[in-house]
Amino acid sequence: MASSIEDDEMYERLREEGNSKEKSARIANAAAAEGRDTVGRRGGEHGDYEDQTKDELYAQAQKVGIPGRSDMTKDELIRALREH
């Protein structure tokens, strides 16, 4: 199966920063299609996970379907969201 990543360099850099595979692929493909500058200007809607409350993190985990989220600590939610 061929890779569906359009900008491999950006994808790898995003993964190294701790972003999920899904998020890294989405950003890398948008950058390839629209240009890095365009995507970069659009970014930054959400703050760092550490700046969010546990309830906010839980809501995000619920939205993306992370299993076991109800038993997770704030740090565990952050890790799960980054790895998703």
Coordinates of C-alpha atoms in Angstrom, one line a residue:
M1 CA 0.0 0.0 0.0
A2 CA 1.4 3.4 -1.0
S3 CA 1.9 6.1 1.6
S4 CA -0.9 8.7 1.7
I5 CA 1.5 11.4 3.1
E6 CA 2.2 14.2 0.7
D7 CA 4.9 16.0 2.7
D8 CA 7.1 13.3 4.4
E9 CA 9.5 15.8 5.8
M10 CA 6.8 17.8 7.6
Y11 CA 5.1 14.6 8.7
E12 CA 8.2 13.3 10.4
R13 CA 8.9 16.6 12.1
L14 CA 5.4 16.7 13.5
R15 CA 5.6 13.1 14.8
E16 CA 8.9 14.0 16.5
E17 CA 7.2 16.9 18.2
G18 CA 4.7 14.4 19.7
N19 CA 1.7 14.9 17.4
S20 CA -0.5 11.9 16.6
K21 CA -0.1 10.1 13.3
E22 CA -3.6 11.3 12.2
K23 CA -2.9 14.9 13.0
S24 CA 0.6 14.8 11.5
A25 CA -0.8 13.4 8.2
R26 CA -3.6 15.9 8.1
I27 CA -1.2 18.9 8.5
A28 CA 1.4 17.5 6.2
N29 CA -1.1 16.8 3.4
A30 CA -2.7 20.2 3.8
A31 CA 0.7 21.8 3.6
A32 CA 1.5 20.0 0.4
A33 CA -1.8 20.9 -1.1
E34 CA -2.1 24.6 0.0
G35 CA 1.5 25.5 0.9
R36 CA 3.2 25.6 4.2
D37 CA 2.8 29.3 4.8
T38 CA -1.0 29.1 4.3
V39 CA -1.3 26.2 6.7
G40 CA 1.0 27.8 9.2
R41 CA -1.0 31.0 9.4
R42 CA -4.2 29.0 10.0
G43 CA -2.7 27.0 12.9
G44 CA -2.7 27.7 16.6
E45 CA -6.4 27.5 17.4
H46 CA -5.8 25.4 20.5
G47 CA -3.4 26.0 23.3
D48 CA -1.1 23.4 24.8
Y49 CA -2.7 20.4 26.4
E50 CA -1.0 21.4 29.7
D51 CA -3.0 24.6 29.7
Q52 CA -6.3 22.8 29.5
T53 CA -8.4 21.4 32.3
K54 CA -8.8 17.7 32.9
D55 CA -12.5 18.1 31.8
E56 CA -11.5 19.8 28.6
L57 CA -9.0 17.0 27.9
Y58 CA -11.6 14.4 28.7
A59 CA -14.0 16.0 26.2
Q60 CA -11.4 15.9 23.5
A61 CA -10.5 12.3 24.3
Q62 CA -14.2 11.4 24.2
K63 CA -14.6 13.2 20.8
V64 CA -11.8 11.1 19.3
G65 CA -12.8 7.9 21.0
I66 CA -9.9 7.2 23.3
P67 CA -10.8 4.1 25.4
G68 CA -10.4 4.1 29.1
R69 CA -10.4 7.9 29.4
S70 CA -12.7 8.0 32.4
D71 CA -10.0 6.3 34.6
M72 CA -7.1 8.5 33.3
T73 CA -5.3 11.2 35.1
K74 CA -4.7 14.6 33.4
D75 CA -1.2 13.5 32.4
E76 CA -2.5 10.2 31.0
L77 CA -5.2 12.0 29.0
I78 CA -2.5 14.3 27.5
R79 CA -0.3 11.3 26.6
A80 CA -3.3 9.5 25.0
L81 CA -4.3 12.5 23.0
R82 CA -0.7 13.0 21.7
E83 CA -0.4 9.4 20.7
H84 CA -3.8 9.2 19.1

